[in-house]
Structure formats: structure tokens, C-alpha cells
């Protein structure tokens, strides 16, 4: 009988024959005009019978069929000499594939891997299907669909890019199988990480508040200070302590504002009253935005801090009030303004006046009134006024254009100012080939190159401002600085600095590195767990070898290990010769190229237990007489797993059953040679095999007839006479 069991894309066809033969199927989706298969496909040329005893069972499975389609087929078997074909009486057999109406089942939607602008979405389906993600920003009703990945797979991975930092997104995953059935997951969400620019602690400190003496005069002052984060700050000023409702005007809006986020600050105050005590507070906010739609900065920015109240006293008036409008009414004449000693971070400005006066320079990037600098010894006391002036401006930005105006005031208060002009700070030495190598725990070697000979400075720390510094005063173009005593598992910030032989300073941007740490072992999985084997897979963040140690739970002395010396990031270790139904504790270790080892405890491993007996088939017998008329019988069979070899037998149907244990060695091919059988006798026997798990299998009952003894010529003649005349063997006379 021919049977066909069809699903939507597959069919299994079975039939039987009475001899060993191969298994061939010819099939097609149509018949031609003559009633034969049209352009048939033939499979199974190299097949053989899968049955071990008569009748022999044949099976062929055909894949990749079209669903909801009628197929016609015939079966064919050849035993090496003869071919038998079954066409179902010239009508051909047929089957119809089913229609797949079940969509894929979506599962294992892992937590997305996210950055500030990207997210990797992963999920699993129970059948091969396409991959697509539909997502939207929080508060947005419109979804964005990614392009469908048409590759059919059970594991799916889609990367979303161009996302906004620190933003919650909602998403659904979609998979469509080969039959067009589609599944959409429930909605999930993730939040992108904060952009690195905003990824910092809230501003918490305003430090080093000063009114430098060199920047203080009778009507001007500069307040300098630092903050622990880059901030925008403003200063409120008043002549009354803790009273800022009607502050003295410093600029047009009652307080002085900054234009750029900085950690080092300088706010210039003008039009002050001589010999007056001023009180001030500084308020700053960092760049973390709480409400982007707010109009008022107080509501827009999340983190604010205000200093304690500070004070300063302006200097005495440069000219007595009674002398204003009398005596010398001519301001000093400024001449010979020069810029010298230009470096990347400082500059010296000199000029002359025709009478003794003080020394001030106003400068800034956007306008000349942003900052002030002066000569303290001259400006503090009018008795020290001079005709030769020199002011050093520090803390400048390399390779930057600054506007500036020099000014001098004589003892009568006559003020002279130069015309506005500019200077440009020196370019830093070109830095290239910055590399960080960390081969040993707690150490990092930083190397770089400059286009001119400079000193070598590395400022570094877990946070900025940098906490540590290492330097070398040698002038070189190729730089190398070794950092030691670094903390493992921390990300360090660093900046490169130096000075060339002309005094020009340079500095790199902020960079980061992570010192050498022991290898990180992740993604531990137990795969292909059977009764006696298991495969352990895991990953490391750097190339390492691999070693898996397994200990039998409850028997700490039963320990084994398996591993590989191959240096790789993806590891696969197969444990062998395990005991079935046993739990093992697992320890995984990995050693990198420098010999640094990491060890983690893996999940416990429990092997499977074999509870299925061996399958006995292909039972065969062969008997013969030896030269001394003894019977030698050979019984053979096969099992689908390693097992022992025994034969149970009895003479006839009613004799006592005996067992012949042939071998306790495990094998899949079994042969029993029996010399105890009698000639010309019927025996009933069964094959017996026991696997390593002591599961016992017995075959069905088989019957064999041993050969009769051979007769010599005298016995043959005597037997013939007896059969003819009936007298041979009788005693007495006639």
C-alpha cells in the first residue's frame, strides 16, 4: 500500500516491498495528454530499503513544494536485478499540499541595544519569515516603517538609525512568512541614551571666585570663577547686601550675561562707582534641558546653581571730584601699540603714552568689551602710573582671532583709547596619529606625533577637569607617555598638550580610553545537550583561548575540563563522556594574548537521560554443518545505538528458553555464533541488546531449522533397500 502524508510545503510517501530494494519517487504537478507525468522530477536513485525484515518499508520525503497544489506521483523500487513500478493502475497516485494560513509566532524580543542615535531590535519567529520594524516617537501618533528585509530567517535583527538622543520610542516588529501570513508584535518601548555632550553630572560647584587686582579699577572690575561643568552664568550686582531687586546697572539689563558654555569664566563689570563696596551673586546653569518648549530659561534648563554672596570695593577715583573739569583736560596720547610673544594661550600687548597713566586692555572674540586685563602694580596706585605700558593676556584659545582696544587714564581721569584692532593666537602644533595601547592591567601607553618638536604632556582623569598629569620636557616630534596605576573598568578622559621651542602652546581635544581589563565573558549558552555530551558557547570582548571545567554536583572529586588554545572572540567547547541524567557545575575561563585570565561561573548543566531501548532490526540467520557434522549457526542484527549482544533460544516451541551472552562490549552490529544447536532441529530465538543506560530491547520471535547430518554411501544404499524391500534391518530367516 502506498501512503502520502502532506503538509503545506512537504510530503512523506511510504510503501512496502518483499525484498531489499531502493526507494524512488517520480512526481509532477500535471499529466500530459497521454496520461503520463508531465516533466516529472525523480528522487531516490541512491536510496536503499530502510526496513530490516519482510515486508521492507520504504520512505521518501519531498520538500519545498507549493502549498495548496495537487501533485501526481508513482513509486519505484529496484533490487539490483528487477524493477517494480506502481502507477496506481496507470492513474497515478496523487496528494494535495495544504494551505498555510498560520502567521509566524513572534517571541524573544530582547531588550534593544541602544546608543544616543541608534537602536538594534532583535526577535525570534517559529518559522522563517521577513523582518520589519514600525516605530514612533513618544507622543507621536504616526509610525515610521523600516524597509522590509525580505530574507527569510527565524532570527531577526533590524537597526534603527537617525534617532533623537534621550528620547522614548515605541515600536512593533513585523514578520511575514513565505505564504504571506504576517504577525505584528505588541508595542514595546526603549529610550535612547543621552548625547555625550549632555551626558554629565548636574552642575554642583562654583569655585575660585575672585576679583583679580590687576582687573580692578575705580569704575571697572572683572570677576573670575570656575564651575565643575560647562555652564552659562550671569552675575547680579548691588550696593546693598542681599538686596538685588534694584541692582546697579552693569550693562544694559541689570546683570552681566555670558555668551558661551565654559568651565572657566570671566565677567566684566563697567560704569561702577569709585570707592564703593559692591555685593554680587553668580547664577549658572548647565546644558541639560528640562522643557525645550519653555520661553523662560528658568523653566527650560534643569540644573541651576547660585553662589554665596561675595563682595569687592572699587578703587578711589583717579582724579579728585573737585578737580573734574579743571586743570589737565587732555587725555594721554597713545602710540606704538604692538603685539608680541604670541602663543596659543597668551599674548603680550605694549604701547606708549605721552604722560603717566594706567594700563588696561579690553578684548574678546565677538567684541572688545567681553574681557579686561591690566597691570596690577600700575593700576592699583596712581603714583605708579607710567608712560610705557605692557599687559599680558592669558587663558586664550589657540588659533583664534581676538578684537582688542588698549586704554590709558591719567591722574585727572582723562581717558584715551586706541582704535579697535585684532590679534590672532598661534596655532597649536599639529597633532596626529594619536594611539592608546593598554596591554597590561592598570597601564596605558599614549603615543602621538607633532609637526614640530614640542614637549609632551598628558592630562588625564576619570572626570574633567583632569585630575592627573604626566609630562616630558624633551622636545620631540614623536611622543610617548606611559600612564600607570589606572583603575580597571573605568573610562578615562585625556588631553595632549605641549610647548614648542618658541613658547607656542598646543592642546588636543578631549579623548577617552579604557585601560586594559581582564577579558569579559558574556553570552553563555548550553547547546546540543544529550545524555553524554553538551556544547558550551560564549563570547569574549577580546581574542582569548577557552577552557570549560565541569564538576559533578555532590562529587567534587569528579572533575573534567575541555578547551581550545585558539585565540578568538566566539567560543564553542564540546564536553564529552558525561554521565547521563547528571548535573554538573560549570566554570568558564578565558586567557588573552597577554596571559590575563578571566573566570566566571556558568549555569549548571544537566545531561539528558536515555530511557529508550535500542531498536533491533535487520535480523538474519545462517546455519551450516562442520566437517565433524556439528551445526554452526550465525545470527546477526543491527541496533540504532551502542548495545550488548545476547541470544535467547529454545528447542521447538515448548523447550526451555536459554540465554547465550555473546558480548558485553557495546556495538551497533551484532553477530552471535552458536555451536550448541542439534542438526535437523527447529529452534525458536530472539535477539537481545542492552544499551549503556541499561535499557533492554528484545526482537520478535524467529524460527530456524538446522541442517541434517550428512549420510555416507553405505547408509544411503541401506536406506534405499529398506525403503524398497522393507527387509533391511530385520532379524531372523525367511
XYZ file of C-alpha atoms in Angstrom:
734
model
C 0.000 0.000 0.000
C 1.269 3.461 -0.924
C 0.594 6.298 1.518
C 1.261 10.052 1.199
C 1.231 12.384 4.231
C 1.293 16.009 3.016
C 1.642 19.387 4.767
C 1.809 22.820 3.175
C 5.336 22.523 1.715
C 6.270 18.863 2.324
C 5.073 15.299 1.784
C 6.262 11.898 3.071
C 5.491 8.907 0.836
C 5.766 5.324 2.162
C 5.338 1.849 0.632
C 6.498 -1.745 1.170
C 8.318 -4.391 -0.892
C 9.053 -8.064 -0.249
C 12.827 -7.769 -0.954
C 15.652 -5.349 -0.247
C 15.455 -2.596 -2.835
C 15.844 1.134 -3.264
C 13.167 3.851 -2.894
C 12.373 6.094 -5.888
C 9.543 8.589 -6.369
C 8.607 10.287 -9.657
C 6.284 13.275 -9.259
C 4.792 16.213 -11.170
C 2.058 18.822 -10.827
C 0.330 17.707 -14.032
C -0.264 14.864 -16.500
C 0.311 15.144 -20.227
C -2.249 14.280 -22.949
C -1.169 10.649 -22.882
C -1.888 10.452 -19.168
C 1.776 10.330 -18.112
C 3.605 12.580 -15.644
C 4.480 15.881 -17.302
C 8.181 16.781 -16.833
C 8.472 14.559 -13.757
C 11.031 15.065 -11.002
C 12.816 11.893 -9.875
C 14.300 11.399 -6.389
C 15.829 8.434 -4.549
C 18.218 6.926 -7.121
C 20.824 6.195 -4.421
C 18.374 5.139 -1.720
C 18.083 1.731 -0.108
C 15.418 -0.062 1.888
C 15.013 1.206 5.420
C 13.201 -1.900 6.576
C 15.105 -4.779 8.103
C 12.635 -7.624 7.723
C 9.957 -8.609 5.259
C 7.987 -6.698 4.257
C 10.581 -3.966 3.624
C 9.400 -0.408 4.352
C 10.318 2.490 2.022
C 10.049 6.208 2.733
C 10.822 9.356 0.738
C 10.265 12.927 1.935
C 9.897 15.741 -0.635
C 10.407 19.357 0.492
C 9.896 22.833 -0.977
C 6.537 22.051 -2.503
C 3.960 24.684 -3.410
C 1.131 24.925 -0.918
C -2.492 24.201 -1.872
C -1.362 22.303 -5.003
C -2.227 18.841 -6.452
C 0.770 16.569 -7.167
C 0.760 13.254 -9.117
C 3.340 10.540 -8.407
C 4.430 6.945 -8.800
C 6.765 4.806 -6.669
C 9.550 2.600 -7.912
C 11.909 0.033 -6.339
C 14.872 -1.850 -7.818
C 16.614 -4.775 -6.074
C 19.615 -4.715 -8.423
C 18.112 -7.072 -10.999
C 14.418 -6.296 -11.233
C 12.434 -3.030 -11.184
C 8.893 -2.688 -9.855
C 6.811 0.436 -10.628
C 3.478 1.268 -9.031
C 1.472 3.846 -11.040
C -1.781 3.141 -9.188
C -3.122 1.301 -12.167
C -1.953 3.855 -14.775
C -3.934 6.579 -12.985
C -1.018 7.670 -10.792
C -1.257 8.430 -7.101
C -1.903 11.998 -6.004
C -1.832 14.244 -2.942
C -2.682 17.906 -2.292
C -0.500 20.175 -0.178
C -2.330 22.123 2.486
C -2.812 25.890 2.614
C -0.645 27.667 5.221
C -2.886 30.186 6.967
C -0.943 30.382 10.244
C 1.208 33.514 10.712
C 4.668 33.289 12.291
C 4.809 33.295 16.088
C 6.979 36.181 17.358
C 8.922 35.584 20.576
C 12.095 36.509 22.471
C 12.011 40.225 21.768
C 15.257 41.090 23.563
C 15.937 44.459 25.158
C 17.210 46.653 22.270
C 20.876 47.640 22.141
C 20.806 51.443 22.088
C 23.045 54.473 21.632
C 22.110 58.132 21.511
C 21.033 57.844 17.848
C 20.589 54.139 17.044
C 18.768 51.059 18.313
C 19.211 47.399 17.336
C 15.951 45.408 17.575
C 16.113 41.590 17.812
C 13.393 38.910 17.855
C 12.707 35.249 17.010
C 9.979 33.577 14.948
C 8.976 29.908 14.909
C 9.367 29.707 11.108
C 11.466 31.549 8.506
C 9.987 34.997 7.862
C 10.848 38.554 6.817
C 11.929 41.361 9.189
C 10.442 44.840 9.613
C 10.079 47.364 12.454
C 7.402 50.039 12.860
C 8.307 52.774 15.358
C 7.237 56.195 16.586
C 8.469 58.848 18.954
C 6.682 59.279 22.275
C 3.637 61.496 21.779
C 3.613 60.932 18.003
C 0.683 59.031 16.504
C 2.364 58.427 13.124
C 4.558 55.350 12.742
C 7.672 55.102 10.606
C 8.232 51.752 8.878
C 11.671 50.395 8.071
C 12.200 48.741 4.711
C 11.206 45.090 4.880
C 14.174 42.701 4.938
C 12.988 40.031 2.525
C 15.469 37.360 3.620
C 13.549 34.548 5.313
C 15.014 33.641 8.687
C 13.979 32.656 12.204
C 16.362 35.121 13.823
C 15.672 38.790 13.068
C 17.796 41.929 13.508
C 16.856 45.459 12.430
C 18.856 48.622 13.215
C 17.044 51.936 13.576
C 19.220 54.991 12.932
C 18.834 58.761 12.968
C 17.076 58.694 16.346
C 16.984 61.596 18.784
C 19.056 61.281 21.962
C 17.385 60.809 25.346
C 14.044 60.119 23.664
C 11.498 57.377 24.280
C 10.405 55.426 21.210
C 7.595 52.899 20.841
C 7.899 50.078 18.318
C 6.359 46.907 16.953
C 8.118 44.165 14.981
C 6.537 42.583 11.908
C 7.364 39.233 10.257
C 5.767 37.680 7.159
C 6.228 34.011 6.213
C 6.672 32.561 2.735
C 2.906 32.125 2.463
C 2.289 35.807 3.065
C 0.943 35.334 6.605
C 2.011 38.305 8.731
C 2.375 38.800 12.506
C 2.785 42.074 14.382
C 4.060 42.117 17.953
C 2.622 44.026 20.860
C 4.042 47.515 21.283
C 7.282 47.814 23.257
C 9.465 50.812 24.003
C 13.048 51.936 24.600
C 14.758 55.219 25.424
C 17.882 56.336 23.580
C 20.882 57.290 25.662
C 21.882 60.852 26.350
C 24.097 62.555 23.783
C 27.680 62.602 25.053
C 27.537 66.393 25.153
C 24.755 66.171 27.723
C 25.913 63.013 29.471
C 27.376 64.517 32.613
C 26.509 65.089 36.244
C 24.478 68.218 37.081
C 26.473 71.372 37.785
C 27.142 71.439 41.519
C 30.013 73.835 42.294
C 31.054 77.420 41.658
C 34.700 77.677 42.741
C 37.601 80.117 42.951
C 35.542 83.320 42.830
C 37.954 86.239 42.589
C 38.170 89.885 41.548
C 41.814 89.966 40.366
C 43.682 93.052 41.485
C 45.026 93.679 38.012
C 41.482 93.853 36.656
C 40.093 96.221 39.307
C 39.943 99.989 38.920
C 37.765 102.865 40.129
C 34.971 102.180 37.608
C 35.712 98.670 36.247
C 36.144 95.145 37.586
C 36.444 91.593 36.263
C 35.029 88.675 38.273
C 36.640 85.288 37.545
C 35.453 81.838 38.713
C 35.206 78.171 37.760
C 32.361 75.659 37.551
C 32.600 71.864 37.666
C 30.563 71.571 34.423
C 30.403 73.741 31.317
C 27.785 76.381 32.122
C 26.251 79.704 31.148
C 26.349 82.206 34.031
C 25.142 85.661 34.946
C 26.158 87.968 37.769
C 23.773 90.088 39.838
C 25.324 93.196 41.354
C 24.144 95.536 44.111
C 25.479 98.094 46.569
C 23.318 96.564 49.335
C 23.898 93.125 50.796
C 21.275 90.544 49.864
C 19.276 93.175 48.010
C 19.140 92.599 44.241
C 15.707 93.903 43.360
C 17.164 97.163 42.053
C 20.743 96.267 41.168
C 23.325 98.716 39.939
C 23.367 98.640 36.161
C 26.274 96.646 34.791
C 25.490 96.537 31.098
C 22.053 97.489 29.966
C 19.870 94.820 31.594
C 20.860 94.991 35.258
C 23.145 91.950 35.231
C 26.013 90.626 33.187
C 25.454 87.589 30.967
C 27.849 85.169 29.258
C 27.532 84.095 25.644
C 29.137 80.606 25.682
C 29.206 77.490 27.872
C 32.515 77.298 29.744
C 34.090 75.892 32.881
C 36.384 78.930 33.315
C 34.550 82.242 33.498
C 35.328 85.982 33.448
C 32.542 88.589 33.679
C 33.478 92.243 33.158
C 31.654 94.993 35.058
C 31.767 98.601 33.893
C 30.458 102.042 34.939
C 30.985 101.336 38.618
C 31.159 103.973 41.384
C 34.646 104.644 42.789
C 35.408 103.674 46.372
C 32.184 101.685 46.662
C 31.561 98.271 48.146
C 29.687 96.034 45.736
C 27.913 92.784 46.547
C 27.283 90.108 43.940
C 25.978 86.591 43.397
C 26.681 84.313 40.462
C 23.996 82.040 38.987
C 24.804 79.319 36.442
C 23.026 76.539 34.572
C 24.416 73.630 32.559
C 23.133 72.452 29.165
C 20.653 69.807 30.361
C 17.241 70.879 29.054
C 14.143 70.063 31.073
C 11.455 71.704 28.918
C 12.580 72.537 25.364
C 9.387 74.488 24.681
C 9.739 76.829 27.666
C 10.346 80.509 26.870
C 11.886 81.384 30.223
C 15.365 79.948 30.853
C 14.365 79.270 34.452
C 11.831 76.710 33.163
C 13.804 75.490 30.152
C 17.017 74.313 31.861
C 17.006 71.606 34.509
C 20.082 72.317 36.630
C 20.762 75.678 38.294
C 23.208 76.752 40.991
C 23.812 80.088 42.751
C 26.925 81.092 44.662
C 27.100 82.597 48.113
C 27.256 86.373 48.203
C 30.693 87.882 47.521
C 31.899 91.496 47.559
C 34.651 93.849 46.381
C 35.471 97.565 46.713
C 36.298 99.733 43.733
C 39.431 101.893 43.898
C 39.470 105.555 44.710
C 38.642 107.985 41.971
C 41.540 108.609 39.645
C 41.013 112.363 39.990
C 39.555 114.270 42.876
C 35.942 115.262 42.293
C 36.905 118.896 42.911
C 39.386 118.729 40.034
C 36.950 117.381 37.486
C 36.656 119.947 34.710
C 39.724 121.872 35.893
C 43.466 121.579 35.224
C 44.533 118.997 32.578
C 41.681 118.201 30.263
C 43.806 116.435 27.640
C 43.822 112.639 27.598
C 47.105 110.796 27.099
C 48.332 110.238 23.570
C 48.584 106.522 22.781
C 51.224 105.381 20.316
C 53.374 102.449 19.257
C 50.776 99.740 20.031
C 52.377 96.328 19.449
C 51.520 92.681 19.912
C 54.379 90.357 20.879
C 55.131 86.968 22.453
C 52.106 85.414 20.769
C 51.465 81.807 21.826
C 48.435 79.629 21.567
C 47.159 80.672 25.007
C 48.723 84.061 25.776
C 49.820 87.336 24.191
C 51.666 90.473 25.326
C 50.411 93.913 24.249
C 52.613 97.010 24.676
C 52.125 100.717 23.951
C 53.382 104.147 24.958
C 51.689 107.301 26.252
C 52.988 110.882 26.394
C 52.195 111.145 30.118
C 51.946 108.844 33.067
C 48.747 106.787 33.023
C 47.390 103.361 33.839
C 47.303 100.243 31.602
C 44.130 98.424 30.516
C 43.236 96.191 27.591
C 39.676 95.264 26.659
C 39.426 92.157 24.446
C 37.052 89.463 23.258
C 36.195 87.079 20.451
C 32.890 88.702 19.477
C 33.571 92.251 20.695
C 36.350 94.041 22.548
C 34.301 94.604 25.701
C 33.942 90.944 26.691
C 37.009 90.848 28.963
C 39.586 93.163 30.553
C 43.222 92.765 31.513
C 45.595 95.190 33.198
C 48.882 95.674 35.021
C 48.094 95.421 38.728
C 51.095 97.307 40.089
C 50.382 100.273 37.853
C 46.610 100.380 38.060
C 46.262 99.957 41.811
C 48.084 103.147 42.745
C 48.192 106.273 40.571
C 51.658 107.005 41.940
C 52.830 104.078 39.823
C 51.354 105.333 36.554
C 53.788 105.010 33.688
C 54.437 106.100 30.085
C 55.490 102.584 28.999
C 52.755 100.022 29.181
C 52.767 96.228 28.971
C 49.849 93.870 29.620
C 49.968 90.074 29.361
C 46.654 88.402 28.469
C 46.443 84.710 29.455
C 43.944 81.875 29.083
C 43.322 82.432 25.385
C 42.110 79.885 22.841
C 44.746 78.754 20.295
C 44.340 79.682 16.642
C 41.619 82.259 17.439
C 41.087 85.870 16.357
C 40.547 88.388 19.196
C 39.386 92.009 18.969
C 41.060 94.395 21.398
C 41.356 98.057 22.482
C 44.096 99.472 24.730
C 43.223 102.267 27.131
C 45.074 104.613 29.487
C 43.718 107.118 32.011
C 45.827 109.901 33.579
C 45.536 111.127 37.142
C 42.927 113.694 36.088
C 40.605 110.977 34.784
C 41.193 111.778 31.133
C 40.756 108.518 29.272
C 42.408 107.621 25.993
C 41.557 104.574 23.883
C 43.169 103.168 20.799
C 41.206 102.208 17.766
C 39.858 98.649 17.742
C 42.140 96.127 16.080
C 42.844 92.411 16.469
C 45.440 89.757 17.144
C 45.365 86.018 16.463
C 46.739 83.418 18.815
C 49.238 80.927 17.476
C 48.069 77.661 16.006
C 48.821 74.664 18.167
C 51.297 72.164 16.828
C 49.500 69.758 14.531
C 48.746 66.554 16.401
C 48.327 63.291 14.523
C 48.457 59.531 14.963
C 47.056 59.547 18.494
C 47.082 55.968 19.753
C 46.355 54.362 23.093
C 47.643 50.849 23.805
C 46.780 49.106 27.047
C 48.351 45.665 27.114
C 48.890 45.336 30.849
C 46.454 45.783 33.686
C 46.428 49.328 35.035
C 48.691 50.728 32.277
C 48.201 52.622 29.040
C 50.811 53.855 26.575
C 49.738 57.017 24.731
C 51.664 57.930 21.573
C 51.219 60.783 19.110
C 53.093 62.901 16.589
C 53.504 66.659 16.111
C 54.712 68.539 13.062
C 57.338 70.388 15.119
C 59.430 69.499 18.147
C 57.477 70.054 21.357
C 57.345 68.876 24.950
C 54.958 66.072 25.895
C 52.135 66.482 28.406
C 49.177 64.186 29.083
C 46.426 65.469 31.340
C 44.047 62.659 32.302
C 41.415 61.541 34.753
C 38.118 59.687 35.109
C 36.393 63.075 35.031
C 37.190 66.507 33.696
C 38.794 68.783 34.813
C 41.665 66.332 34.624
C 42.973 65.036 37.933
C 46.418 63.785 36.878
C 49.247 64.903 34.629
C 52.383 63.292 33.201
C 54.931 65.200 31.163
C 58.295 65.036 29.456
C 60.296 68.225 28.863
C 62.269 66.837 25.903
C 61.493 68.473 22.524
C 60.470 65.691 20.137
C 58.148 65.083 17.204
C 57.205 61.541 18.211
C 55.741 61.407 21.691
C 55.242 58.531 24.106
C 53.901 58.732 27.652
C 53.169 55.704 29.856
C 50.299 56.057 32.341
C 50.299 53.686 35.320
C 48.166 52.813 38.340
C 44.979 53.122 36.296
C 41.698 51.700 37.557
C 40.210 48.738 35.726
C 36.780 49.024 34.187
C 36.856 52.855 34.125
C 36.748 55.153 31.108
C 39.471 57.793 31.267
C 39.445 61.238 29.646
C 42.733 62.682 28.430
C 44.122 65.691 26.599
C 47.528 66.114 24.964
C 49.469 69.317 25.479
C 52.937 70.707 24.911
C 55.080 73.727 24.062
C 57.454 74.261 21.164
C 60.844 75.994 21.333
C 59.242 79.351 20.524
C 56.952 79.123 23.520
C 53.841 78.318 21.458
C 51.422 76.131 23.368
C 49.167 73.494 21.858
C 46.412 71.253 23.191
C 44.307 68.473 21.710
C 40.608 67.937 22.143
C 39.329 65.654 24.886
C 39.760 61.942 24.153
C 38.841 58.800 26.039
C 40.236 55.304 26.540
C 39.536 52.289 28.732
C 42.562 50.666 30.407
C 43.300 47.019 29.984
C 40.908 44.843 31.956
C 40.553 41.073 32.213
C 38.572 39.658 29.291
C 34.820 39.970 29.616
C 32.907 36.706 29.211
C 29.310 37.075 28.013
C 26.541 35.185 26.232
C 26.981 31.792 27.916
C 24.681 29.189 26.357
C 24.236 25.414 26.684
C 23.526 23.792 23.320
C 23.008 20.272 21.977
C 22.711 18.739 25.451
C 22.368 14.951 25.205
C 22.937 12.049 27.560
C 26.717 12.170 27.314
C 27.618 15.429 25.554
C 26.939 19.153 25.674
C 28.233 22.156 23.742
C 29.063 25.349 25.658
C 29.209 28.602 23.674
C 30.223 32.044 24.909
C 31.824 35.266 23.702
C 34.708 37.450 24.892
C 35.356 41.105 24.155
C 38.940 40.366 23.032
C 40.521 37.294 21.427
C 41.169 34.625 24.083
C 41.602 30.905 24.458
C 38.821 28.937 26.111
C 38.506 26.399 28.894
C 35.417 24.859 30.480
C 35.767 22.957 33.765
C 32.833 20.790 34.844
C 32.330 19.251 38.275
C 29.718 16.674 39.188
C 27.392 18.231 41.737
C 27.724 16.372 45.039
C 31.024 14.756 43.996
C 33.696 17.443 43.975
C 36.406 14.925 43.139
C 34.797 14.113 39.783
C 36.156 16.962 37.684
C 36.868 17.341 33.989
C 37.801 20.094 31.582
C 37.825 20.777 27.878
C 39.010 23.792 25.893
C 40.901 25.234 22.973
C 44.083 27.274 22.551
C 42.686 29.067 19.507
C 42.524 32.827 20.136
C 39.069 34.038 19.126
C 36.111 36.089 20.382
C 33.446 33.433 19.705
C 33.966 30.195 21.590
C 32.493 26.724 21.270
C 33.566 23.901 23.597
C 32.061 20.400 23.452
C 32.082 18.345 26.652
C 32.177 14.590 26.082
C 31.829 11.372 28.084
C 29.421 12.924 30.568
C 27.178 10.799 32.739
C 23.574 10.789 31.704
C 20.941 12.339 33.963
C 23.660 14.130 35.940
C 24.013 17.788 36.988
C 27.398 19.490 36.578
C 28.568 22.891 37.802
C 30.331 24.837 35.059
C 33.300 27.222 35.357
C 34.442 29.090 32.240
C 37.880 30.697 31.962
C 39.463 32.694 29.142
C 43.045 33.932 28.816
C 44.010 36.728 26.413
C 47.224 37.146 24.428
C 48.995 38.735 27.420
C 48.041 35.823 29.656
C 45.425 37.786 31.612
C 42.689 35.424 32.695
C 39.020 35.922 33.472
C 36.858 33.302 35.169
C 33.073 33.179 35.569
C 30.615 30.633 36.900
C 28.220 29.380 34.264
C 24.747 27.936 34.799
C 24.507 24.339 35.953
C 24.328 21.700 33.212
C 22.078 18.644 33.476
C 22.554 15.904 30.895
C 19.634 14.025 29.412
C 18.710 10.512 30.413
C 18.256 7.725 27.858
C 15.026 5.891 28.617
C 14.524 4.392 25.153
C 15.723 0.829 24.461
C 17.785 0.147 21.343
C 15.905 -0.549 18.125
C 16.709 -4.018 16.734
C 16.388 -4.642 13.004
C 17.952 -6.466 10.047
C 17.911 -9.825 11.913
C 19.483 -12.543 9.738
C 20.461 -16.242 10.228
C 22.770 -18.697 8.511
C 23.451 -22.336 9.539
C 25.908 -24.925 8.234
C 27.412 -28.321 9.158
C 31.084 -28.519 10.028
C 33.350 -31.406 8.890
C 32.537 -33.316 12.060
C 28.766 -32.934 11.450
C 28.320 -30.295 14.101
C 25.917 -27.440 13.448
C 27.270 -23.869 13.349
C 24.592 -21.174 13.340
C 25.275 -17.468 12.831
C 22.632 -14.945 13.979
C 23.254 -11.244 13.201
C 21.339 -7.987 13.693
C 21.812 -4.246 13.987
C 20.828 -1.662 16.629
C 20.401 2.092 16.312
C 22.751 2.704 19.270
C 25.646 1.006 21.022
C 24.454 -2.084 22.930
C 25.430 -5.590 24.146
C 24.907 -8.886 22.257
C 22.850 -11.837 23.564
C 20.594 -14.537 22.072
C 17.610 -16.192 23.784
C 16.716 -19.599 22.232
C 14.794 -22.784 22.835
C 14.316 -26.050 21.010
C 10.960 -26.127 19.283
C 8.103 -24.132 20.747
C 7.920 -25.797 24.148
C 11.562 -26.148 25.105
C 13.123 -24.237 27.968
C 14.425 -20.816 26.865
C 18.123 -20.330 27.383
C 20.306 -17.213 27.057
C 23.654 -17.084 25.279
C 25.569 -13.944 26.329
C 27.838 -13.310 23.382
C 29.496 -9.983 24.320
C 29.149 -7.149 26.842
C 31.035 -4.816 24.519
C 28.903 -2.027 23.095
C 28.315 -2.158 19.326
C 25.692 -1.420 16.708
C 26.456 -4.501 14.576
C 25.913 -7.794 16.410
C 26.982 -11.347 15.484
C 26.336 -14.488 17.568
C 27.972 -17.782 16.510
C 26.140 -20.761 18.105
C 27.564 -24.317 18.021
C 25.197 -25.877 20.573
C 22.287 -26.449 18.189
C 21.369 -30.027 17.096
C 21.234 -30.919 13.434
C 17.875 -31.156 11.738
C 16.136 -29.383 14.606
C 13.728 -26.431 14.751
C 14.767 -23.642 17.096
C 12.926 -20.518 18.223
C 15.135 -17.498 19.089
C 15.104 -13.776 19.952
C 17.923 -11.192 19.712
C 18.630 -9.235 22.897
C 20.626 -5.977 23.295
C 21.103 -3.675 26.319
C 22.394 -0.114 25.891
C 24.676 1.861 28.229
C 21.621 3.150 30.119
C 20.556 -0.478 30.778
C 17.532 -0.137 28.539
C 16.782 -3.641 27.254
C 15.499 -4.485 23.783
C 14.170 -7.864 22.576
C 13.415 -8.682 18.980
C 10.385 -10.629 17.865
C 10.433 -14.423 17.777
C 12.260 -16.035 14.852
C 12.385 -19.718 13.792
C 15.229 -21.583 12.115
C 15.795 -25.218 11.025
C 19.320 -26.523 11.401
C 20.769 -28.749 8.596
C 20.521 -32.569 8.841
C 23.636 -34.716 9.248
C 25.260 -35.915 6.020
C 24.891 -39.782 5.296
C 27.743 -41.945 3.881
C 27.273 -44.236 0.821
C 26.589 -47.438 2.855
C 23.899 -45.632 4.850
C 22.321 -44.315 1.638
C 22.258 -47.834 -0.028
C 20.876 -49.441 3.114
C 18.166 -46.802 3.426
C 17.182 -47.297 -0.237
C 16.898 -51.101 0.179
C 14.867 -50.646 3.294
C 12.513 -48.269 1.521
C 12.131 -50.729 -1.428
C 12.058 -54.130 0.185
C 11.311 -53.322 3.755
C 13.698 -56.077 4.980
C 16.904 -54.402 5.769
C 17.480 -54.173 9.453
C 15.165 -57.101 10.312
C 16.461 -60.250 12.058
C 15.625 -63.967 11.524
C 15.217 -66.178 8.398
C 12.676 -66.386 5.674
